[in-house]
Amino acid sequence: MDDDLHQRVPVDAGAPFDRGDVIIRSADSVDFYFHKLLLSLASPVFSNMFSLPQPGPLDNAADRTKHGLPIIPLAEKSIVLRKLLSFCSPVYETDVPVLEDLDIVMSVLDAADKYDMKRVGRFIVKMITAPRFLEKEPMRVFAIACRYRSEVETLMAARYMLRFAVWEPAYVTELDFISGSDYQRLVKYHASCGQAMTQLTRLWSNHPLPLLDCKFCRKKGVSRMSLKEYQDSVIEALRIRPSVESLLNPEWIESMVKRAGSCISCRERAPGKFVEYAKELAFPVTAIILEIHLDIDFWY
């Protein structure tokens, strides 16, 4: 009982939230001193709230004022409010708050949405394509960006997901917040990119199979693998995962090496040649993908 009472005693958030003309109290009893003007500029919800009569400096009700300042209790925890209020500060564009993971991103976005902080929400969504988010959880990034109708970030996530087969990414809860139509269009985009890889057949003359010039087996090219066989394998790999990263996958390279022949020298040198060849294909593959449209209607 004493511990519960102790936990409910409000504590100050500390710098930089130690000055202001209003106190924002979190659900876990942390008091953030902030400025009404900044909150009003960031949120019409707070602007309307401050247009109503506020507790006076002589109001001694413990749950209404503190040090003569009005207290506004909110349902969000301090970890969320600390981020949210930081984005309402005029210096956040040069001193950007750190968003450690997509869980805290979603919590702050939900709060920004609740208080109608559209500019803050848009700024946060632009941050989710950072490599630490996109490389780890591309489907979550896609769903979040799509939910907030952020076209650039949605397309970046959709293109990143071309590294995977369409059935590989696991379900994420953020998909519940977008329509089935949006998800279907992602699947269609993936399929269209895969089908478009057949266009590479027109470019093979500019991208011949790399030579090994093996002095042991005395064969040009990759031993025991015809040019057409390798080109067909490239297109099939890109049809399933339409990204050059598919051709840089060690497992795929190993499968090609095994098909290349039994010459020890070829098998040692082939992986490096396959990597070089894949890098040469990066430009034409990217050019093909850039022509494919992600057919999602964006509005906000």
C-alpha positions as a printed NumPy array, in Angstrom:
array([[  0.   ,   0.   ,   0.   ],
       [  2.795,   2.449,   0.934],
       [  4.599,   1.598,  -2.313],
       [  1.436,   2.304,  -4.329],
       [  1.004,   5.669,  -2.626],
       [  4.645,   6.495,  -3.219],
       [  4.345,   5.661,  -6.936],
       [  1.391,   8.03 ,  -7.275],
       [  3.283,  11.034,  -5.903],
       [  4.014,  13.265,  -8.933],
       [  7.644,  13.862,  -9.835],
       [  9.069,  16.528, -12.121],
       [ 10.325,  15.459, -15.545],
       [ 13.383,  17.687, -15.262],
       [ 15.189,  19.604, -17.997],
       [ 14.26 ,  20.625, -20.605],
       [ 10.728,  20.294, -19.221],
       [ 11.308,  22.387, -16.11 ],
       [  9.959,  25.724, -17.358],
       [  6.621,  26.838, -18.719],
       [  3.186,  28.182, -17.927],
       [  1.34 ,  24.85 , -17.826],
       [  2.045,  21.393, -16.415],
       [  1.312,  18.259, -18.441],
       [  0.953,  15.291, -16.085],
       [  1.5  ,  11.81 , -17.504],
       [ -0.447,   8.673, -16.573],
       [  2.514,   7.543, -14.458],
       [  2.568,  10.863, -12.54 ],
       [  5.451,  12.679, -14.183],
       [  4.993,  16.453, -14.519],
       [  6.21 ,  18.181, -17.677],
       [  6.413,  21.986, -17.509],
       [  5.661,  23.341, -20.962],
       [  4.403,  26.409, -22.807],
       [  0.762,  26.896, -23.766],
       [  1.746,  28.787, -26.903],
       [  3.837,  25.917, -28.26 ],
       [  1.117,  23.391, -27.512],
       [ -1.52 ,  25.621, -29.104],
       [  0.548,  25.997, -32.261],
       [  1.125,  22.25 , -32.48 ],
       [ -2.387,  21.083, -31.6  ],
       [ -5.866,  22.538, -32.147],
       [ -7.015,  20.227, -29.347],
       [ -4.812,  22.067, -26.833],
       [ -5.596,  25.412, -28.458],
       [ -9.294,  24.846, -27.828],
       [ -8.554,  23.579, -24.336],
       [ -6.629,  26.715, -23.433],
       [ -9.413,  28.919, -24.741],
       [-11.555,  27.643, -21.855],
       [-11.246,  29.142, -18.336],
       [ -8.151,  27.779, -16.573],
       [ -7.6  ,  27.245, -12.827],
       [ -6.383,  30.472, -11.238],
       [ -3.041,  30.858,  -9.44 ],
       [ -4.88 ,  30.953,  -6.098],
       [ -6.657,  27.666,  -6.733],
       [ -5.13 ,  25.313,  -4.16 ],
       [ -6.751,  22.098,  -5.384],
       [ -3.834,  19.668,  -5.483],
       [ -5.085,  17.963,  -8.629],
       [ -5.634,  21.242, -10.536],
       [ -2.613,  23.433,  -9.892],
       [  1.009,  23.169,  -8.839],
       [  3.215,  26.155,  -8.01 ],
       [  0.369,  28.3  ,  -9.304],
       [  0.366,  26.589, -12.729],
       [ -2.613,  24.662, -14.148],
       [ -2.199,  20.884, -14.408],
       [ -3.463,  18.965, -17.439],
       [ -3.559,  15.199, -16.821],
       [ -3.15 ,  13.039, -19.911],
       [ -3.605,   9.308, -20.485],
       [ -0.156,   8.796, -22.055],
       [  2.861,   7.575, -20.086],
       [  5.896,   9.764, -19.539],
       [  8.063,   7.93 , -22.077],
       [  5.543,   8.886, -24.788],
       [  4.954,  12.464, -23.601],
       [  8.665,  13.146, -23.392],
       [  8.993,  12.334, -27.11 ],
       [  5.751,  14.047, -28.108],
       [  6.512,  17.309, -26.311],
       [ 10.044,  17.28 , -27.702],
       [  8.556,  17.328, -31.199],
       [  6.482,  20.357, -30.192],
       [  9.631,  22.286, -29.31 ],
       [ 10.884,  24.822, -31.885],
       [ 14.35 ,  23.226, -31.837],
       [ 13.314,  19.669, -32.669],
       [ 14.261,  19.994, -36.326],
       [ 17.898,  20.579, -35.36 ],
       [ 17.876,  18.437, -32.217],
       [ 15.67 ,  15.563, -33.348],
       [ 14.314,  13.342, -30.559],
       [ 15.499,   9.745, -30.753],
       [ 12.876,   7.109, -31.507],
       [ 14.434,   3.868, -30.344],
       [ 12.084,   1.37 , -31.975],
       [  8.825,   1.116, -33.888],
       [  6.847,   0.418, -30.71 ],
       [  7.64 ,   3.871, -29.358],
       [  7.094,   5.298, -32.864],
       [  3.562,   3.901, -32.876],
       [  2.844,   5.155, -29.353],
       [  3.98 ,   8.683, -30.209],
       [  2.137,   8.633, -33.533],
       [ -1.056,   7.527, -31.781],
       [ -0.704,  10.394, -29.325],
       [  0.003,  12.885, -32.129],
       [ -3.074,  11.61 , -33.941],
       [ -5.186,  11.866, -30.787],
       [ -4.216,  15.508, -30.244],
       [ -4.409,  16.345, -33.955],
       [ -0.701,  17.203, -34.233],
       [ -0.543,  16.682, -37.99 ],
       [  2.833,  18.336, -38.552],
       [  4.424,  16.293, -35.784],
       [  2.869,  13.112, -37.19 ],
       [  4.179,  13.794, -40.688],
       [  7.67 ,  14.491, -39.37 ],
       [  7.739,  11.238, -37.38 ],
       [  6.55 ,   9.178, -40.356],
       [  9.465,  10.556, -42.394],
       [ 11.821,   9.112, -39.775],
       [ 10.636,   5.493, -40.05 ],
       [ 12.563,   4.732, -43.233],
       [ 15.827,   4.999, -41.297],
       [ 17.882,   1.815, -41.886],
       [ 17.479,   0.666, -38.273],
       [ 13.708,   0.435, -38.862],
       [ 13.47 ,  -0.458, -42.535],
       [ 16.073,  -3.23 , -42.493],
       [ 14.628,  -4.876, -39.404],
       [ 10.874,  -4.541, -39.921],
       [ 10.011,  -3.421, -43.47 ],
       [  6.418,  -4.668, -43.322],
       [  5.733,  -2.594, -40.2  ],
       [  7.299,   0.446, -41.872],
       [  5.126,  -0.082, -44.944],
       [  1.94 ,  -0.45 , -42.897],
       [  2.678,   2.618, -40.748],
       [  3.563,   4.799, -43.742],
       [  0.536,   3.56 , -45.655],
       [ -1.772,   4.178, -42.688],
       [ -0.638,   7.793, -42.548],
       [ -0.763,   8.084, -46.356],
       [  2.869,   9.101, -46.662],
       [  3.638,   8.365, -50.305],
       [  7.434,   8.585, -50.343],
       [  7.908,   6.424, -47.258],
       [  5.304,   3.875, -48.371],
       [  7.046,   3.451, -51.719],
       [ 10.466,   3.169, -50.074],
       [  9.183,   0.365, -47.838],
       [  7.446,  -1.389, -50.748],
       [ 10.676,  -1.326, -52.756],
       [ 12.693,  -2.618, -49.816],
       [ 10.275,  -5.531, -49.471],
       [ 11.141,  -6.647, -52.99 ],
       [ 14.128,  -8.334, -51.327],
       [ 11.728, -10.946, -50.002],
       [  9.344, -13.367, -51.649],
       [  5.794, -12.076, -51.316],
       [  4.911, -14.827, -48.831],
       [  7.95 , -14.38 , -46.568],
       [  7.171, -11.309, -44.391],
       [  5.205, -12.319, -41.296],
       [  1.964, -10.726, -40.144],
       [  2.345,  -7.528, -38.11 ],
       [ -0.413,  -5.839, -36.099],
       [  0.009,  -2.571, -38.029],
       [ -1.613,  -4.293, -41.025],
       [ -4.898,  -4.108, -39.126],
       [ -4.874,  -0.335, -39.613],
       [ -4.695,  -0.374, -43.416],
       [ -7.283,  -1.69 , -45.849],
       [ -7.215,  -5.056, -47.559],
       [ -7.119,  -3.101, -50.808],
       [ -3.863,  -1.393, -49.791],
       [ -2.256,  -4.746, -48.948],
       [ -3.525,  -6.31 , -52.18 ],
       [ -1.942,  -3.474, -54.134],
       [  1.366,  -4.132, -52.395],
       [  1.146,  -7.766, -53.502],
       [  0.263,  -6.654, -57.036],
       [  3.22 ,  -4.241, -57.065],
       [  5.553,  -7.047, -56.007],
       [  4.199,  -9.348, -58.724],
       [  4.466,  -6.637, -61.388],
       [  8.101,  -5.981, -60.485],
       [  8.833,  -9.704, -60.687],
       [  7.136, -10.113, -64.051],
       [  8.992,  -7.084, -65.425],
       [ 12.34 ,  -8.793, -64.865],
       [ 11.888, -10.597, -68.193],
       [ 12.878,  -7.271, -69.756],
       [ 16.46 ,  -8.171, -68.88 ],
       [ 16.512, -10.547, -71.859],
       [ 16.893,  -7.494, -74.094],
       [ 19.996,  -6.428, -72.182],
       [ 22.028,  -9.631, -72.048],
       [ 24.361,  -8.508, -74.831],
       [ 25.468,  -5.654, -72.579],
       [ 25.842,  -7.967, -69.579],
       [ 27.511, -11.206, -70.686],
       [ 28.282, -13.939, -68.197],
       [ 31.599, -13.187, -66.435],
       [ 34.655, -15.047, -67.66 ],
       [ 36.755, -17.239, -65.381],
       [ 39.452, -18.159, -67.911],
       [ 40.285, -21.199, -65.827],
       [ 43.769, -22.571, -66.546],
       [ 42.815, -25.914, -65.025],
       [ 39.624, -26.816, -66.888],
       [ 40.516, -24.472, -69.781],
       [ 36.964, -23.235, -70.201],
       [ 35.707, -19.779, -70.791],
       [ 32.823, -18.54 , -68.688],
       [ 31.467, -20.656, -65.862],
       [ 32.296, -24.31 , -66.255],
       [ 29.387, -26.604, -67.203],
       [ 26.804, -23.823, -67.201],
       [ 25.507, -22.433, -70.447],
       [ 24.893, -18.723, -70.812],
       [ 21.143, -19.274, -71.249],
       [ 20.979, -21.515, -68.186],
       [ 22.518, -18.858, -65.998],
       [ 20.426, -16.048, -67.486],
       [ 17.247, -18.062, -66.942],
       [ 18.31 , -18.651, -63.335],
       [ 18.863, -14.917, -62.831],
       [ 15.414, -14.037, -64.176],
       [ 13.722, -16.735, -62.093],
       [ 15.443, -15.527, -58.917],
       [ 14.436, -11.933, -59.665],
       [ 10.88 , -12.96 , -60.511],
       [ 10.445, -14.29 , -56.957],
       [ 12.49 , -11.583, -55.234],
       [ 12.822,  -8.631, -57.652],
       [ 15.902,  -7.091, -56.098],
       [ 19.602,  -7.296, -56.891],
       [ 20.101,  -8.383, -53.28 ],
       [ 18.571, -11.72 , -54.351],
       [ 21.609, -12.325, -56.563],
       [ 23.966, -11.344, -53.747],
       [ 22.395, -13.844, -51.348],
       [ 25.139, -16.327, -50.342],
       [ 22.721, -19.249, -50.565],
       [ 21.754, -18.404, -54.135],
       [ 25.377, -17.886, -55.141],
       [ 26.293, -21.237, -53.609],
       [ 23.539, -22.932, -55.6  ],
       [ 24.976, -21.436, -58.794],
       [ 28.51 , -22.484, -57.852],
       [ 27.368, -26.07 , -57.38 ],
       [ 25.852, -26.025, -60.839],
       [ 28.966, -24.446, -62.319],
       [ 31.017, -27.62 , -62.266],
       [ 33.474, -29.625, -60.263],
       [ 36.67 , -27.779, -61.128],
       [ 38.202, -26.674, -57.813],
       [ 39.595, -23.484, -59.3  ],
       [ 36.219, -22.519, -60.801],
       [ 34.407, -23.223, -57.55 ],
       [ 36.807, -21.002, -55.621],
       [ 36.606, -18.074, -58.034],
       [ 32.989, -18.299, -59.171],
       [ 31.368, -16.681, -56.079],
       [ 33.325, -13.473, -56.535],
       [ 32.49 , -13.406, -60.246],
       [ 28.798, -13.922, -59.515],
       [ 28.869, -11.008, -57.059],
       [ 30.561,  -8.779, -59.636],
       [ 27.97 ,  -9.77 , -62.222],
       [ 25.074,  -9.075, -59.835],
       [ 26.437,  -5.604, -59.138],
       [ 26.555,  -4.93 , -62.886],
       [ 22.85 ,  -5.799, -63.056],
       [ 21.974,  -3.356, -60.264],
       [ 21.402,  -0.433, -62.622],
       [ 19.13 ,  -2.151, -65.184],
       [ 17.167,  -3.947, -62.448],
       [ 16.646,  -0.682, -60.563],
       [ 15.647,   1.086, -63.785],
       [ 12.981,  -1.549, -64.441],
       [ 11.592,  -1.27 , -60.901],
       [ 11.41 ,   2.516, -61.103],
       [  8.987,   2.136, -64.011],
       [  6.511,   0.124, -61.908],
       [  3.756,   2.108, -60.202],
       [  2.535,   1.353, -56.676],
       [ -1.176,   1.808, -57.233],
       [ -2.211,   3.187, -53.822],
       [ -4.284,   6.334, -53.429],
       [ -2.494,   8.764, -51.118],
       [ -4.347,  11.4  , -49.196],
       [ -4.026,  12.935, -45.79 ]])
